[in-house]
């Protein structure tokens, strides 16, 4: 029997400190996620300096737990290391990257730097058998990406946000209205009991040429924030739940309309969603009830940041012979995922 290839994944791109062991790029042996949410809550947002310092404090213990849970040791049972090196908060990325380099260097094991957004995109492959080609929708705190995926190596970005990311808009609006922290989750929860038709928000129209699959969230974000005066004047009838529901509908409908446009243009009906916003209840309901689309959402554990998706994608890089060297740096941004307008 050929033994499995076990990859240790390390993820510290934002505010989750995570380590995981994945066998053959498909079987999760462990996936430890230590969330820093409580430590950033007093500031209603992620403080980069706190995030990187906590990663330094936690990474060793989190990795030890991942190895323990998988019943392996670094020396015996781990074949390679994969680590997020882009995109993300630079200080946070550097902690995981330096740690992974040290592990690989000291044990002589191969290692590879992994793109966090690509890892979100392929995370559902850990849970479902999905045929290529498919359409990808990655929506997180920093990215909103629509793509066509023909294989693990052939990903064409078809559309992105031209300004703010969808998750960021959720966070900012939630923060402005004091809905709770983390904002996206709190707003989504409130919206469940609100009337989505109570407020009307603009839907940007960029449906031309190269930008036909792009989205924009800055106008919607401003419109929602500017409703505050209106909201106060009209009193209790205009509830927080209603503004949450109306904003959520506008923000998510924009995503769904671009996915449908891509489906109409390409004929590809398989859609794979990933990233923190793919946990959104309304997005899940609307997409899964569309009879024309076959949509794959990752489980909640694999929607948000986790090292299992890094280990899984790292495995495929390593199998193609793509190993990183110690001069690899961290990158806060990846140019393909953002573009200016026009
Ligand atoms: O993928 P992720 O965990 O981290 C990044 O790579 O950014 O995504 C975090 C983002 C945050 O903006 C958060 O507010 C948003 O995902 N988010 C949600 C929900 N859960 C998390 N947005 C809307 N509805 C949710 N249920
Ligand atoms: Zn993420």
XYZ file of C-alpha atoms and ligand atoms in Angstrom:
369
model
C 0.000 0.000 0.000
C 1.343 3.453 -0.902
C 1.278 5.674 2.174
C -0.494 9.029 2.100
C 1.300 12.326 1.577
C 0.592 14.449 4.641
C 0.919 18.217 4.336
C 1.044 20.515 7.358
C -0.800 23.746 6.498
C -0.206 27.079 8.246
C -2.575 30.065 7.888
C -2.038 33.454 9.551
C -3.109 35.922 6.850
C -5.602 37.841 8.965
C -7.053 37.219 12.434
C -7.338 33.430 12.521
C -4.286 31.486 13.652
C -4.648 28.068 12.072
C -2.725 24.856 11.437
C -3.976 21.668 9.797
C -2.825 18.300 8.536
C -4.354 17.080 5.259
C -3.628 13.721 3.632
C -3.256 13.549 -0.170
C -4.855 16.975 -0.565
C -8.293 15.617 0.297
C -8.596 14.093 3.749
C -8.563 16.472 6.716
C -6.745 14.813 9.631
C -6.885 17.959 11.761
C -7.836 21.617 11.332
C -7.207 23.823 14.364
C -8.474 27.408 14.107
C -7.744 29.843 16.965
C -9.853 32.930 16.387
C -8.705 36.341 17.589
C -12.216 37.821 17.299
C -12.574 38.578 21.008
C -9.223 40.390 21.098
C -10.215 42.779 18.282
C -13.845 43.279 19.377
C -13.085 46.306 21.625
C -11.920 48.155 18.480
C -14.768 46.934 16.262
C -12.221 45.874 13.681
C -8.954 44.033 13.209
C -5.923 45.872 14.595
C -3.007 44.599 12.450
C -0.376 45.036 15.165
C -2.426 43.014 17.670
C -3.119 40.369 15.021
C 0.529 39.744 14.207
C 1.613 39.746 17.857
C -1.070 37.176 18.746
C 0.024 34.981 15.839
C 3.566 35.036 17.253
C 2.207 33.974 20.653
C -0.155 31.286 19.376
C 1.367 29.679 16.287
C 3.492 27.117 18.106
C 0.659 25.822 20.293
C -1.822 25.783 17.400
C 0.632 23.764 15.286
C 1.305 21.357 18.157
C -2.449 20.787 18.529
C -2.848 20.151 14.790
C -0.067 17.549 14.849
C -1.481 15.938 17.994
C -5.014 15.764 16.660
C -3.697 14.167 13.430
C -1.636 11.740 15.541
C 1.614 12.555 13.756
C 4.842 14.311 14.644
C 6.684 16.781 12.487
C 9.567 14.324 12.109
C 7.319 11.338 11.403
C 4.130 11.693 9.477
C 4.556 15.112 7.880
C 5.923 15.105 4.325
C 5.767 18.802 3.482
C 4.644 22.218 4.697
C 2.281 24.675 2.975
C 1.767 28.239 4.161
C -0.284 31.265 3.112
C 2.127 33.909 1.802
C -0.374 36.137 -0.073
C -2.612 38.201 0.073
C -3.382 39.460 3.589
C -2.114 41.654 6.411
C 1.619 41.825 5.867
C 2.620 41.496 9.530
C 0.298 38.530 10.044
C 1.447 36.813 6.851
C 5.087 37.191 7.844
C 4.560 35.333 11.118
C 3.176 32.202 9.438
C 5.625 32.407 6.561
C 8.676 32.742 8.820
C 7.428 29.951 11.052
C 6.802 27.611 8.099
C 10.216 28.414 6.627
C 11.874 27.595 9.958
C 9.975 24.283 10.240
C 10.864 23.273 6.694
C 14.495 24.397 6.928
C 15.123 22.672 10.245
C 13.590 19.379 9.101
C 14.726 19.494 5.472
C 11.157 19.041 4.232
C 9.811 20.609 1.024
C 7.476 23.557 1.462
C 5.376 25.886 -0.646
C 3.764 29.334 -0.357
C 0.050 29.339 -1.161
C -2.377 32.013 -2.397
C -5.118 32.470 0.212
C -7.827 33.406 -2.307
C -7.082 30.390 -4.518
C -7.236 28.233 -1.396
C -10.732 29.609 -0.588
C -11.761 28.881 -4.174
C -10.714 25.230 -3.991
C -11.796 24.602 -0.373
C -15.118 22.974 -1.413
C -13.119 20.278 -3.256
C -12.288 18.945 0.215
C -15.978 18.181 0.686
C -17.448 17.516 -2.766
C -16.480 15.847 -6.048
C -16.814 18.705 -8.517
C -16.146 18.380 -12.238
C -14.243 21.046 -14.152
C -15.006 23.534 -15.561
C -16.855 25.500 -12.916
C -17.541 29.108 -12.031
C -15.872 30.394 -8.874
C -17.154 33.063 -6.508
C -14.739 34.063 -3.746
C -16.104 36.694 -1.369
C -14.119 37.642 1.684
C -13.189 40.661 3.788
C -10.666 41.855 1.217
C -11.753 40.263 -2.068
C -14.682 39.772 -4.380
C -13.662 37.579 -7.303
C -15.670 35.937 -10.089
C -13.728 33.412 -12.111
C -13.886 30.565 -14.571
C -11.987 27.477 -13.414
C -10.945 24.926 -16.043
C -8.493 23.043 -13.842
C -6.490 23.555 -10.659
C -3.946 25.445 -12.745
C -6.273 27.298 -15.102
C -8.210 29.998 -13.265
C -9.357 33.008 -15.295
C -10.487 36.022 -13.294
C -13.613 37.305 -15.053
C -14.718 40.009 -12.641
C -13.710 41.670 -9.390
C -14.753 44.602 -7.279
C -13.579 47.931 -8.624
C -13.430 49.435 -5.130
C -14.399 47.862 -1.784
C -14.794 44.158 -1.132
C -18.241 42.776 -0.345
C -17.240 41.577 3.165
C -15.670 44.924 3.935
C -18.944 46.683 3.038
C -20.820 44.342 5.409
C -18.301 45.101 8.172
C -18.387 48.883 7.673
C -22.183 49.161 7.557
C -22.546 46.914 10.611
C -19.976 48.981 12.462
C -21.661 52.264 11.517
C -25.001 51.081 12.898
C -23.425 49.397 15.918
C -24.852 46.027 14.960
C -22.132 44.013 16.689
C -18.775 42.445 15.928
C -17.742 40.736 13.716
C -19.911 42.902 11.472
C -20.784 40.558 8.595
C -22.057 37.842 10.914
C -23.987 40.321 13.116
C -25.609 42.058 10.139
C -26.583 38.721 8.597
C -28.202 37.632 11.865
C -30.184 40.865 12.260
C -31.274 40.777 8.625
C -33.046 37.458 9.154
C -35.883 39.233 10.991
C -35.958 42.391 8.839
C -37.914 43.529 5.797
C -35.589 43.610 2.785
C -37.894 46.033 0.943
C -37.904 48.671 3.695
C -35.024 50.660 2.142
C -34.031 50.981 -1.450
C -30.329 51.074 -2.308
C -28.590 51.736 -5.626
C -27.301 48.888 -7.759
C -24.255 49.962 -9.788
C -24.341 49.169 -13.448
C -20.943 48.366 -14.943
C -22.279 45.986 -17.525
C -19.984 46.959 -20.335
C -17.023 45.380 -22.097
C -14.285 44.112 -19.841
C -16.174 45.250 -16.769
C -19.384 43.345 -17.364
C -18.799 40.976 -14.456
C -17.367 43.596 -12.080
C -19.074 44.885 -8.953
C -18.767 48.034 -6.866
C -19.541 48.362 -3.171
C -18.434 51.865 -2.235
C -21.656 53.537 -3.467
C -23.853 50.989 -1.737
C -21.821 51.330 1.452
C -22.187 55.144 1.404
C -25.902 54.934 0.630
C -26.461 52.588 3.567
C -24.430 54.801 5.880
C -26.232 57.951 4.692
C -29.559 56.362 5.533
C -28.668 56.861 9.175
C -30.235 60.345 9.268
C -33.338 59.120 7.551
C -33.352 56.141 9.844
C -33.235 58.341 12.967
C -35.867 60.807 11.702
C -38.386 58.131 10.977
C -37.997 56.518 14.381
C -38.744 52.988 15.419
C -40.638 51.974 12.287
C -37.295 52.030 10.529
C -35.650 49.235 12.468
C -32.046 48.108 12.460
C -33.303 44.751 11.219
C -34.856 46.449 8.183
C -31.724 48.309 7.237
C -29.685 45.117 7.665
C -32.091 43.133 5.487
C -32.263 45.815 2.767
C -28.485 46.250 2.654
C -27.888 42.503 2.652
C -30.283 42.002 -0.235
C -28.656 44.740 -2.330
C -25.109 43.513 -1.590
C -25.831 39.849 -2.263
C -28.121 40.368 -5.262
C -25.193 42.113 -6.947
C -23.079 38.961 -6.556
C -25.858 36.694 -7.746
C -26.565 38.778 -10.850
C -22.900 38.552 -11.961
C -22.829 34.791 -11.407
C -25.998 34.433 -13.483
C -24.501 36.563 -16.238
C -21.430 34.340 -16.262
C -23.651 31.286 -16.464
C -25.575 32.768 -19.397
C -22.366 33.666 -21.251
C -20.395 30.462 -20.605
C -23.138 27.835 -20.202
C -21.297 26.546 -17.099
C -23.859 25.805 -14.409
C -21.575 24.506 -11.641
C -20.752 27.285 -9.184
C -18.266 26.959 -6.325
C -18.438 29.570 -3.575
C -15.836 30.353 -0.925
C -14.573 32.971 1.533
C -16.181 34.378 4.679
C -19.186 35.962 2.940
C -20.148 32.569 1.503
C -21.424 31.869 5.036
C -24.160 34.455 4.393
C -27.575 32.897 4.876
C -29.366 34.907 2.211
C -26.623 34.171 -0.378
C -26.890 30.457 0.377
C -30.671 30.469 0.107
C -30.828 32.421 -3.152
C -28.076 30.487 -4.898
C -29.121 27.006 -3.845
C -32.754 27.626 -4.796
C -31.879 28.668 -8.354
C -32.983 25.744 -10.541
C -30.471 26.643 -13.269
C -27.384 26.460 -11.057
C -25.648 23.648 -9.199
C -23.983 25.458 -6.326
C -21.386 24.102 -3.912
C -20.954 25.935 -0.620
C -18.239 24.824 1.805
C -19.259 23.933 5.364
C -19.010 26.849 7.804
C -15.647 25.555 9.040
C -14.167 25.779 5.548
C -15.899 29.072 4.577
C -13.836 31.212 6.887
C -10.061 31.224 7.209
C -8.542 27.832 7.959
C -5.296 25.993 7.303
C -6.903 22.843 5.842
C -7.596 24.665 2.578
C -3.954 25.840 2.525
C -2.595 22.327 3.082
C -4.938 20.945 0.385
C -3.935 23.445 -2.302
C -0.284 23.238 -1.191
C -0.402 19.483 -1.826
C -1.366 20.072 -5.479
C 1.432 22.616 -5.942
C 3.940 20.207 -4.436
C 2.720 17.304 -6.604
C 3.422 19.498 -9.638
C 6.948 20.011 -8.343
C 6.334 23.595 -7.256
C 8.423 24.061 -4.112
C 9.296 27.438 -2.630
C 12.736 28.602 -1.597
C 13.736 30.574 1.489
C 13.816 33.881 -0.403
C 10.011 33.786 -0.888
C 8.407 36.911 0.543
C 4.884 37.730 1.734
C 2.635 39.954 -0.431
C -0.242 42.024 0.936
C -1.924 42.148 -2.485
C -2.275 40.041 -5.605
C -2.740 42.215 -8.676
C -5.166 39.959 -10.598
C -7.816 40.249 -7.905
C -8.293 44.004 -8.010
C -8.513 46.486 -10.805
C -9.155 50.152 -11.289
C -12.115 51.548 -13.157
C -12.404 52.347 -16.014
O -12.512 34.693 4.332
P -12.602 35.464 5.578
O -12.823 34.713 6.863
O -11.325 36.350 5.781
C -10.735 37.008 4.704
O -10.008 36.345 3.929
O -11.045 38.221 4.564
O -13.771 36.543 5.377
C -14.078 37.476 6.358
C -15.223 38.315 5.864
C -15.545 39.473 6.806
O -15.700 40.660 6.071
C -16.863 39.033 7.424
O -17.687 40.116 7.809
C -17.493 38.274 6.297
O -16.415 37.535 5.740
N -18.544 37.367 6.762
C -19.838 37.511 6.423
C -20.541 36.482 7.080
N -19.656 35.747 7.804
C -18.426 36.301 7.591
N -20.437 38.409 5.622
C -21.769 38.295 5.455
N -22.520 37.349 6.059
C -21.947 36.422 6.876
N -22.696 35.484 7.466
Zn -10.045 34.397 3.860
